[in-house]
PDB file of C-alpha atoms and ligand atoms in Angstrom:
ATOM      1  CA  UNK Q   1     200.240 -50.799   3.091  1.00 48.00           C
ATOM      2  CA  UNK Q   2     200.363 -51.466   6.824  1.00 53.00           C
ATOM      3  CA  UNK Q   3     203.411 -53.522   7.743  1.00 56.00           C
ATOM      4  CA  UNK Q   4     201.788 -56.233   9.828  1.00 53.00           C
ATOM      5  CA  UNK Q   5     205.118 -57.940  10.405  1.00 54.00           C
ATOM      6  CA  UNK Q   6     205.829 -55.196  12.918  1.00 60.00           C
ATOM      7  CA  UNK Q   7     203.722 -56.044  15.923  1.00 68.00           C
ATOM      8  CA  UNK Q   8     202.106 -53.546  18.168  1.00 74.00           C
ATOM      9  CA  UNK Q   9     204.230 -53.880  21.317  1.00 83.00           C
ATOM     10  CA  UNK Q  10     202.975 -56.588  23.673  1.00 86.00           C
ATOM     11  CA  UNK Q  11     202.795 -56.111  27.433  1.00 89.00           C
ATOM     12  CA  UNK Q  12     206.022 -57.419  29.001  1.00 90.00           C
ATOM     13  CA  UNK Q  13     204.205 -60.382  30.578  1.00 91.00           C
ATOM     14  CA  UNK Q  14     202.769 -61.614  27.266  1.00 93.00           C
ATOM     15  CA  UNK Q  15     204.865 -63.614  24.822  1.00 92.00           C
ATOM     16  CA  UNK Q  16     204.173 -65.277  21.529  1.00 92.00           C
ATOM     17  CA  UNK Q  17     204.715 -68.887  20.557  1.00 94.00           C
ATOM     18  CA  UNK Q  18     205.800 -69.422  16.953  1.00 95.00           C
ATOM     19  CA  UNK Q  19     204.635 -72.155  14.608  1.00 97.00           C
ATOM     20  CA  UNK Q  20     205.647 -74.313  11.688  1.00 97.00           C
ATOM     21  CA  UNK Q  21     204.397 -72.819   8.453  1.00 98.00           C
ATOM     22  CA  UNK Q  22     204.289 -75.477   5.736  1.00 98.00           C
ATOM     23  CA  UNK Q  23     203.967 -74.802   2.023  1.00 98.00           C
ATOM     24  CA  UNK Q  24     203.365 -77.740  -0.306  1.00 97.00           C
ATOM     25  CA  UNK Q  25     202.341 -78.013  -3.939  1.00 95.00           C
ATOM     26  CA  UNK Q  26     202.793 -80.094  -7.018  1.00 92.00           C
ATOM     27  CA  UNK Q  27     206.061 -79.362  -8.835  1.00 86.00           C
ATOM     28  CA  UNK Q  28     205.937 -76.098 -10.727  1.00 85.00           C
ATOM     29  CA  UNK Q  29     203.018 -74.482  -8.920  1.00 91.00           C
ATOM     30  CA  UNK Q  30     205.264 -71.662  -7.764  1.00 90.00           C
ATOM     31  CA  UNK Q  31     206.016 -72.680  -4.230  1.00 92.00           C
ATOM     32  CA  UNK Q  32     209.703 -71.780  -4.391  1.00 90.00           C
ATOM     33  CA  UNK Q  33     208.976 -68.275  -5.690  1.00 93.00           C
ATOM     34  CA  UNK Q  34     206.385 -67.752  -2.971  1.00 96.00           C
ATOM     35  CA  UNK Q  35     208.820 -69.026  -0.347  1.00 96.00           C
ATOM     36  CA  UNK Q  36     211.505 -66.612  -1.507  1.00 94.00           C
ATOM     37  CA  UNK Q  37     209.158 -63.642  -1.520  1.00 96.00           C
ATOM     38  CA  UNK Q  38     207.806 -64.464   1.946  1.00 96.00           C
ATOM     39  CA  UNK Q  39     211.271 -64.684   3.454  1.00 95.00           C
ATOM     40  CA  UNK Q  40     212.086 -61.295   2.024  1.00 95.00           C
ATOM     41  CA  UNK Q  41     208.915 -59.726   3.306  1.00 95.00           C
ATOM     42  CA  UNK Q  42     208.798 -61.125   6.811  1.00 91.00           C
ATOM     43  CA  UNK Q  43     211.922 -60.886   8.929  1.00 85.00           C
ATOM     44  CA  UNK Q  44     210.389 -63.026  11.683  1.00 83.00           C
ATOM     45  CA  UNK Q  45     210.312 -65.991   9.325  1.00 94.00           C
ATOM     46  CA  UNK Q  46     213.199 -68.443   9.082  1.00 94.00           C
ATOM     47  CA  UNK Q  47     213.514 -71.225   6.535  1.00 94.00           C
ATOM     48  CA  UNK Q  48     213.985 -74.798   7.626  1.00 94.00           C
ATOM     49  CA  UNK Q  49     216.864 -76.157   5.544  1.00 94.00           C
ATOM     50  CA  UNK Q  50     216.200 -79.768   4.617  1.00 96.00           C
ATOM     51  CA  UNK Q  51     218.691 -82.558   4.171  1.00 97.00           C
ATOM     52  CA  UNK Q  52     218.513 -84.493   0.904  1.00 98.00           C
ATOM     53  CA  UNK Q  53     220.212 -87.338  -0.903  1.00 98.00           C
ATOM     54  CA  UNK Q  54     219.436 -85.712  -4.254  1.00 97.00           C
ATOM     55  CA  UNK Q  55     222.374 -84.438  -6.249  1.00 96.00           C
ATOM     56  CA  UNK Q  56     223.122 -80.738  -6.005  1.00 97.00           C
ATOM     57  CA  UNK Q  57     221.964 -78.789  -9.062  1.00 93.00           C
ATOM     58  CA  UNK Q  58     224.042 -76.048 -10.661  1.00 93.00           C
ATOM     59  CA  UNK Q  59     223.328 -72.836  -8.780  1.00 93.00           C
ATOM     60  CA  UNK Q  60     222.419 -74.559  -5.537  1.00 95.00           C
ATOM     61  CA  UNK Q  61     224.469 -73.914  -2.422  1.00 96.00           C
ATOM     62  CA  UNK Q  62     225.249 -76.481   0.252  1.00 97.00           C
ATOM     63  CA  UNK Q  63     223.724 -75.414   3.554  1.00 94.00           C
ATOM     64  CA  UNK Q  64     221.550 -72.753   1.933  1.00 94.00           C
ATOM     65  CA  UNK Q  65     219.284 -74.700  -0.412  1.00 94.00           C
ATOM     66  CA  UNK Q  66     219.807 -78.074   1.225  1.00 96.00           C
ATOM     67  CA  UNK Q  67     222.314 -80.045   3.184  1.00 96.00           C
ATOM     68  CA  UNK Q  68     223.403 -82.554   0.581  1.00 98.00           C
ATOM     69  CA  UNK Q  69     224.350 -86.034   1.787  1.00 98.00           C
ATOM     70  CA  UNK Q  70     224.694 -89.507   0.288  1.00 98.00           C
ATOM     71  CA  UNK Q  71     221.830 -92.035   0.494  1.00 97.00           C
ATOM     72  CA  UNK Q  72     223.937 -94.070   2.895  1.00 97.00           C
ATOM     73  CA  UNK Q  73     224.464 -91.121   5.222  1.00 98.00           C
ATOM     74  CA  UNK Q  74     220.783 -90.258   5.008  1.00 98.00           C
ATOM     75  CA  UNK Q  75     219.885 -93.791   6.166  1.00 98.00           C
ATOM     76  CA  UNK Q  76     222.272 -93.478   9.077  1.00 98.00           C
ATOM     77  CA  UNK Q  77     220.713 -90.152  10.048  1.00 97.00           C
ATOM     78  CA  UNK Q  78     217.231 -91.745   9.965  1.00 97.00           C
ATOM     79  CA  UNK Q  79     218.417 -94.502  12.286  1.00 97.00           C
ATOM     80  CA  UNK Q  80     219.962 -91.962  14.608  1.00 97.00           C
ATOM     81  CA  UNK Q  81     216.642 -90.127  14.871  1.00 95.00           C
ATOM     82  CA  UNK Q  82     218.013 -86.959  13.283  1.00 94.00           C
ATOM     83  CA  UNK Q  83     214.784 -86.072  11.439  1.00 96.00           C
ATOM     84  CA  UNK Q  84     211.528 -84.498  12.533  1.00 95.00           C
ATOM     85  CA  UNK Q  85     210.036 -86.042   9.387  1.00 97.00           C
ATOM     86  CA  UNK Q  86     211.429 -87.587   6.230  1.00 97.00           C
ATOM     87  CA  UNK Q  87     210.139 -88.957   2.964  1.00 97.00           C
ATOM     88  CA  UNK Q  88     211.192 -90.280  -0.397  1.00 95.00           C
ATOM     89  CA  UNK Q  89     210.242 -87.876  -3.203  1.00 91.00           C
ATOM     90  CA  UNK Q  90     211.048 -88.577  -6.864  1.00 84.00           C
ATOM     91  CA  UNK Q  91     213.383 -91.368  -5.790  1.00 89.00           C
ATOM     92  CA  UNK Q  92     215.457 -89.200  -3.441  1.00 96.00           C
ATOM     93  CA  UNK Q  93     215.360 -88.813   0.310  1.00 98.00           C
ATOM     94  CA  UNK Q  94     214.371 -85.530   1.936  1.00 98.00           C
ATOM     95  CA  UNK Q  95     214.138 -84.781   5.610  1.00 97.00           C
ATOM     96  CA  UNK Q  96     213.723 -82.001   8.161  1.00 96.00           C
ATOM     97  CA  UNK Q  97     216.516 -81.946  10.749  1.00 93.00           C
ATOM     98  CA  UNK Q  98     215.055 -82.095  14.226  1.00 91.00           C
ATOM     99  CA  UNK Q  99     217.731 -79.679  15.469  1.00 80.00           C
ATOM    100  CA  UNK Q 100     216.518 -76.203  16.229  1.00 76.00           C
ATOM    101  CA  UNK Q 101     212.843 -76.138  15.253  1.00 89.00           C
ATOM    102  CA  UNK Q 102     211.518 -76.671  18.760  1.00 85.00           C
ATOM    103  CA  UNK Q 103     213.638 -73.940  20.306  1.00 86.00           C
ATOM    104  CA  UNK Q 104     212.775 -71.535  17.504  1.00 90.00           C
ATOM    105  CA  UNK Q 105     209.061 -72.033  18.021  1.00 93.00           C
ATOM    106  CA  UNK Q 106     209.340 -71.594  21.752  1.00 90.00           C
ATOM    107  CA  UNK Q 107     211.262 -68.367  21.158  1.00 89.00           C
ATOM    108  CA  UNK Q 108     208.325 -67.082  19.107  1.00 91.00           C
ATOM    109  CA  UNK Q 109     209.884 -67.533  15.691  1.00 92.00           C
ATOM    110  CA  UNK Q 110     207.948 -68.863  12.737  1.00 95.00           C
ATOM    111  CA  UNK Q 111     209.658 -71.527  10.681  1.00 96.00           C
ATOM    112  CA  UNK Q 112     208.868 -71.983   7.011  1.00 97.00           C
ATOM    113  CA  UNK Q 113     208.897 -75.490   5.512  1.00 96.00           C
ATOM    114  CA  UNK Q 114     209.003 -76.328   1.818  1.00 96.00           C
ATOM    115  CA  UNK Q 115     208.114 -80.010   2.123  1.00 96.00           C
ATOM    116  CA  UNK Q 116     205.791 -82.511   0.461  1.00 95.00           C
ATOM    117  CA  UNK Q 117     202.488 -83.987   1.679  1.00 96.00           C
ATOM    118  CA  UNK Q 118     204.168 -86.989   3.303  1.00 97.00           C
ATOM    119  CA  UNK Q 119     206.277 -84.757   5.495  1.00 97.00           C
ATOM    120  CA  UNK Q 120     203.274 -82.577   6.297  1.00 98.00           C
ATOM    121  CA  UNK Q 121     201.310 -85.612   7.473  1.00 97.00           C
ATOM    122  CA  UNK Q 122     204.155 -86.588   9.784  1.00 97.00           C
ATOM    123  CA  UNK Q 123     204.412 -83.111  11.296  1.00 96.00           C
ATOM    124  CA  UNK Q 124     200.647 -83.038  11.725  1.00 96.00           C
ATOM    125  CA  UNK Q 125     200.771 -86.301  13.642  1.00 96.00           C
ATOM    126  CA  UNK Q 126     203.405 -85.070  16.067  1.00 92.00           C
ATOM    127  CA  UNK Q 127     202.755 -81.340  16.415  1.00 92.00           C
ATOM    128  CA  UNK Q 128     199.274 -80.433  15.173  1.00 93.00           C
ATOM    129  CA  UNK Q 129     198.887 -77.314  17.295  1.00 94.00           C
ATOM    130  CA  UNK Q 130     202.192 -75.881  16.104  1.00 96.00           C
ATOM    131  CA  UNK Q 131     201.463 -76.489  12.437  1.00 98.00           C
ATOM    132  CA  UNK Q 132     199.826 -74.272   9.830  1.00 98.00           C
ATOM    133  CA  UNK Q 133     199.741 -75.753   6.345  1.00 98.00           C
ATOM    134  CA  UNK Q 134     199.120 -74.171   2.955  1.00 98.00           C
ATOM    135  CA  UNK Q 135     198.711 -75.986  -0.356  1.00 98.00           C
ATOM    136  CA  UNK Q 136     199.493 -74.086  -3.551  1.00 97.00           C
ATOM    137  CA  UNK Q 137     197.540 -75.027  -6.673  1.00 97.00           C
ATOM    138  CA  UNK Q 138     198.379 -74.067 -10.251  1.00 95.00           C
ATOM    139  CA  UNK Q 139     195.578 -72.289 -12.146  1.00 95.00           C
ATOM    140  CA  UNK Q 140     195.528 -74.977 -14.863  1.00 94.00           C
ATOM    141  CA  UNK Q 141     197.193 -78.127 -16.145  1.00 89.00           C
ATOM    142  CA  UNK Q 142     198.709 -76.159 -19.005  1.00 89.00           C
ATOM    143  CA  UNK Q 143     200.226 -73.544 -16.723  1.00 91.00           C
ATOM    144  CA  UNK Q 144     201.843 -76.242 -14.632  1.00 90.00           C
ATOM    145  CA  UNK Q 145     203.337 -77.938 -17.679  1.00 85.00           C
ATOM    146  CA  UNK Q 146     204.693 -74.667 -19.029  1.00 87.00           C
ATOM    147  CA  UNK Q 147     206.298 -73.702 -15.747  1.00 87.00           C
ATOM    148  CA  UNK Q 148     208.010 -77.056 -15.479  1.00 85.00           C
ATOM    149  CA  UNK Q 149     209.363 -76.822 -19.001  1.00 84.00           C
ATOM    150  CA  UNK Q 150     210.481 -73.224 -18.645  1.00 83.00           C
ATOM    151  CA  UNK Q 151     212.400 -74.067 -15.522  1.00 76.00           C
ATOM    152  CA  UNK Q 152     214.605 -76.275 -17.647  1.00 66.00           C
ATOM    153  CA  UNK Q 153     216.678 -77.412 -14.708  1.00 68.00           C
ATOM    154  CA  UNK Q 154     215.888 -81.060 -15.145  1.00 68.00           C
ATOM    155  CA  UNK Q 155     216.005 -83.396 -18.117  1.00 78.00           C
ATOM    156  CA  UNK Q 156     212.909 -84.015 -20.260  1.00 81.00           C
ATOM    157  CA  UNK Q 157     212.539 -87.368 -18.590  1.00 84.00           C
ATOM    158  CA  UNK Q 158     212.567 -85.677 -15.210  1.00 79.00           C
ATOM    159  CA  UNK Q 159     209.897 -83.159 -16.292  1.00 81.00           C
ATOM    160  CA  UNK Q 160     207.703 -86.007 -17.553  1.00 85.00           C
ATOM    161  CA  UNK Q 161     208.150 -87.832 -14.262  1.00 81.00           C
ATOM    162  CA  UNK Q 162     207.180 -84.759 -12.277  1.00 80.00           C
ATOM    163  CA  UNK Q 163     204.103 -84.127 -14.451  1.00 85.00           C
ATOM    164  CA  UNK Q 164     202.969 -87.687 -13.884  1.00 86.00           C
ATOM    165  CA  UNK Q 165     203.361 -87.252 -10.149  1.00 85.00           C
ATOM    166  CA  UNK Q 166     201.581 -83.915 -10.079  1.00 89.00           C
ATOM    167  CA  UNK Q 167     198.165 -85.538 -10.404  1.00 86.00           C
ATOM    168  CA  UNK Q 168     198.926 -87.702  -7.419  1.00 89.00           C
ATOM    169  CA  UNK Q 169     200.228 -84.780  -5.376  1.00 91.00           C
ATOM    170  CA  UNK Q 170     197.164 -82.696  -6.219  1.00 93.00           C
ATOM    171  CA  UNK Q 171     194.920 -85.217  -4.519  1.00 94.00           C
ATOM    172  CA  UNK Q 172     196.374 -84.233  -1.142  1.00 96.00           C
ATOM    173  CA  UNK Q 173     194.996 -80.695  -1.144  1.00 97.00           C
ATOM    174  CA  UNK Q 174     192.283 -81.603   1.350  1.00 97.00           C
ATOM    175  CA  UNK Q 175     194.838 -82.437   4.037  1.00 97.00           C
ATOM    176  CA  UNK Q 176     195.868 -78.778   4.271  1.00 98.00           C
ATOM    177  CA  UNK Q 177     194.475 -75.920   6.352  1.00 98.00           C
ATOM    178  CA  UNK Q 178     194.524 -73.440   3.470  1.00 98.00           C
ATOM    179  CA  UNK Q 179     194.558 -73.627  -0.319  1.00 98.00           C
ATOM    180  CA  UNK Q 180     195.870 -70.841  -2.570  1.00 98.00           C
ATOM    181  CA  UNK Q 181     195.500 -70.828  -6.348  1.00 97.00           C
ATOM    182  CA  UNK Q 182     198.598 -69.242  -7.825  1.00 96.00           C
ATOM    183  CA  UNK Q 183     197.476 -67.535 -11.012  1.00 95.00           C
ATOM    184  CA  UNK Q 184     199.325 -64.329 -10.149  1.00 96.00           C
ATOM    185  CA  UNK Q 185     202.506 -64.627  -8.117  1.00 95.00           C
ATOM    186  CA  UNK Q 186     202.269 -61.281  -6.357  1.00 96.00           C
ATOM    187  CA  UNK Q 187     198.672 -61.901  -5.348  1.00 97.00           C
ATOM    188  CA  UNK Q 188     199.479 -65.415  -4.173  1.00 97.00           C
ATOM    189  CA  UNK Q 189     202.305 -64.057  -1.999  1.00 97.00           C
ATOM    190  CA  UNK Q 190     199.928 -61.473  -0.507  1.00 97.00           C
ATOM    191  CA  UNK Q 191     197.422 -64.197   0.309  1.00 98.00           C
ATOM    192  CA  UNK Q 192     199.945 -66.511   1.933  1.00 97.00           C
ATOM    193  CA  UNK Q 193     201.329 -63.545   3.866  1.00 97.00           C
ATOM    194  CA  UNK Q 194     197.846 -62.720   5.143  1.00 97.00           C
ATOM    195  CA  UNK Q 195     197.484 -66.257   6.468  1.00 97.00           C
ATOM    196  CA  UNK Q 196     200.860 -66.042   8.170  1.00 96.00           C
ATOM    197  CA  UNK Q 197     199.975 -62.773   9.856  1.00 94.00           C
ATOM    198  CA  UNK Q 198     196.548 -63.910  11.042  1.00 95.00           C
ATOM    199  CA  UNK Q 199     197.915 -67.167  12.426  1.00 96.00           C
ATOM    200  CA  UNK Q 200     200.568 -65.293  14.395  1.00 93.00           C
ATOM    201  CA  UNK Q 201     197.797 -63.520  16.248  1.00 92.00           C
ATOM    202  CA  UNK Q 202     195.905 -66.588  17.394  1.00 95.00           C
ATOM    203  CA  UNK Q 203     195.009 -66.479  21.054  1.00 95.00           C
ATOM    204  CA  UNK Q 204     196.325 -69.978  21.612  1.00 95.00           C
ATOM    205  CA  UNK Q 205     199.787 -68.816  20.528  1.00 94.00           C
ATOM    206  CA  UNK Q 206     199.996 -66.096  23.166  1.00 94.00           C
ATOM    207  CA  UNK Q 207     201.401 -66.979  26.556  1.00 94.00           C
ATOM    208  CA  UNK Q 208     200.574 -65.079  29.721  1.00 95.00           C
ATOM    209  CA  UNK Q 209     197.183 -63.727  28.646  1.00 95.00           C
ATOM    210  CA  UNK Q 210     195.324 -65.143  31.643  1.00 95.00           C
ATOM    211  CA  UNK Q 211     197.521 -63.272  34.107  1.00 94.00           C
ATOM    212  CA  UNK Q 212     197.478 -60.153  31.983  1.00 95.00           C
ATOM    213  CA  UNK Q 213     193.678 -60.092  31.898  1.00 95.00           C
ATOM    214  CA  UNK Q 214     193.520 -60.805  35.619  1.00 95.00           C
ATOM    215  CA  UNK Q 215     195.716 -57.771  36.233  1.00 93.00           C
ATOM    216  CA  UNK Q 216     193.423 -55.720  34.010  1.00 94.00           C
ATOM    217  CA  UNK Q 217     190.414 -56.902  35.981  1.00 94.00           C
ATOM    218  CA  UNK Q 218     192.103 -55.949  39.233  1.00 94.00           C
ATOM    219  CA  UNK Q 219     192.105 -52.378  38.025  1.00 91.00           C
ATOM    220  CA  UNK Q 220     188.312 -52.202  37.789  1.00 90.00           C
TER     221      UNK Q 220
HETATM  222  N1  GTP S   1     208.937 -84.499   3.255  1.00 91.02           N
HETATM  223  C1  GTP S   1     209.867 -83.640   2.836  1.00 91.02           C
HETATM  224  N2  GTP S   1     209.797 -83.140   1.584  1.00 91.02           N
HETATM  225  C2  GTP S   1     210.742 -82.255   1.201  1.00 91.02           C
HETATM  226  C3  GTP S   1     211.782 -81.830   2.076  1.00 91.02           C
HETATM  227  N3  GTP S   1     212.560 -80.948   1.407  1.00 91.02           N
HETATM  228  C4  GTP S   1     212.030 -80.812   0.189  1.00 91.02           C
HETATM  229  N4  GTP S   1     210.939 -81.592   0.035  1.00 91.02           N
HETATM  230  C5  GTP S   1     210.065 -81.708  -1.142  1.00 91.02           C
HETATM  231  O1  GTP S   1     210.704 -82.467  -2.141  1.00 91.02           O
HETATM  232  C6  GTP S   1     210.212 -82.084  -3.418  1.00 91.02           C
HETATM  233  C7  GTP S   1     211.345 -81.950  -4.427  1.00 91.02           C
HETATM  234  O2  GTP S   1     212.181 -80.865  -4.102  1.00 91.02           O
HETATM  235  P1  GTP S   1     213.424 -80.506  -5.008  1.00 91.02           P
HETATM  236  O3  GTP S   1     214.216 -81.738  -5.332  1.00 91.02           O
HETATM  237  O4  GTP S   1     214.168 -79.383  -4.397  1.00 91.02           O
HETATM  238  O5  GTP S   1     212.825 -80.077  -6.393  1.00 91.02           O
HETATM  239  P2  GTP S   1     212.028 -78.759  -6.814  1.00 91.02           P
HETATM  240  O6  GTP S   1     212.470 -78.387  -8.161  1.00 91.02           O
HETATM  241  O7  GTP S   1     212.098 -77.719  -5.752  1.00 91.02           O
HETATM  242  O8  GTP S   1     210.586 -79.381  -6.882  1.00 91.02           O
HETATM  243  P3  GTP S   1     209.213 -78.682  -6.541  1.00 91.02           P
HETATM  244  O9  GTP S   1     209.401 -77.820  -5.351  1.00 91.02           O
HETATM  245  O10 GTP S   1     208.331 -79.860  -6.300  1.00 91.02           O
HETATM  246  O11 GTP S   1     208.846 -77.933  -7.752  1.00 91.02           O
HETATM  247  C8  GTP S   1     209.411 -80.804  -3.194  1.00 91.02           C
HETATM  248  O12 GTP S   1     208.036 -81.141  -3.214  1.00 91.02           O
HETATM  249  C9  GTP S   1     209.804 -80.373  -1.796  1.00 91.02           C
HETATM  250  O13 GTP S   1     208.754 -79.683  -1.157  1.00 91.02           O
HETATM  251  C10 GTP S   1     211.804 -82.374   3.407  1.00 91.02           C
HETATM  252  O14 GTP S   1     212.650 -82.073   4.237  1.00 91.02           O
HETATM  253  N5  GTP S   1     210.823 -83.259   3.710  1.00 91.02           N
HETATM  254 MG1   MG S   2     210.852 -76.529  -4.693  1.00 91.02          MG
END
């Protein structure tokens, strides 16, 4: 397989602008597994670590999975303008820290976001050109239910709540640039990776092309 994450060298005068790469899906569609695999495969990709008021689950690490804060502190951070976007999901607050995303994009890095449709809408409103969004669908209702149960991280009540919300979340698929149906994890990762690699090569994300082409023309 060709490793497309290694670019052919660009002329010194041409640079790349990065983008925000958003993955959303109903609970249990496999988004977290896809996220993990993508980060492993593509070294140019960094994960945006969200802040949340949800309680830390066993196995989760502060600062790696999320920055965990109290609801009160989250409210204060909202008021202080600390978030690029934020939303309430399943009764808890989640938000993207405004911090380094802008600088990362300008430096040509691609930033991966595991956020819901509300957050995606907010990013779209403020930074459409820097946003590429992918919605992951489960292959069937049954598959979704089984994945949620197998995960077993949450109580039965929590699983039921998430199932009920899944139908609602599904209805937002049409707000996304791309849709991937995750019936086979490896294949789904390949497909999302292909999108990532094609989007990196968009003309609009390359700076300095006009001058570069002018120099080429001068040689004729
Ligand atoms: N808008 C927004 N949504 C977020 C953010 N961080 C996480 N989320 C979303 O919040 C939802 C719940 O995330 P978690 O509490 O970690 O639960 P989970 O088990 O990962 O749930 P799923 O990913 O939905 O299966 C997911 O849909 C995430 O995509 C954020 O910063 N902003
Ligand atoms: Mg998740």
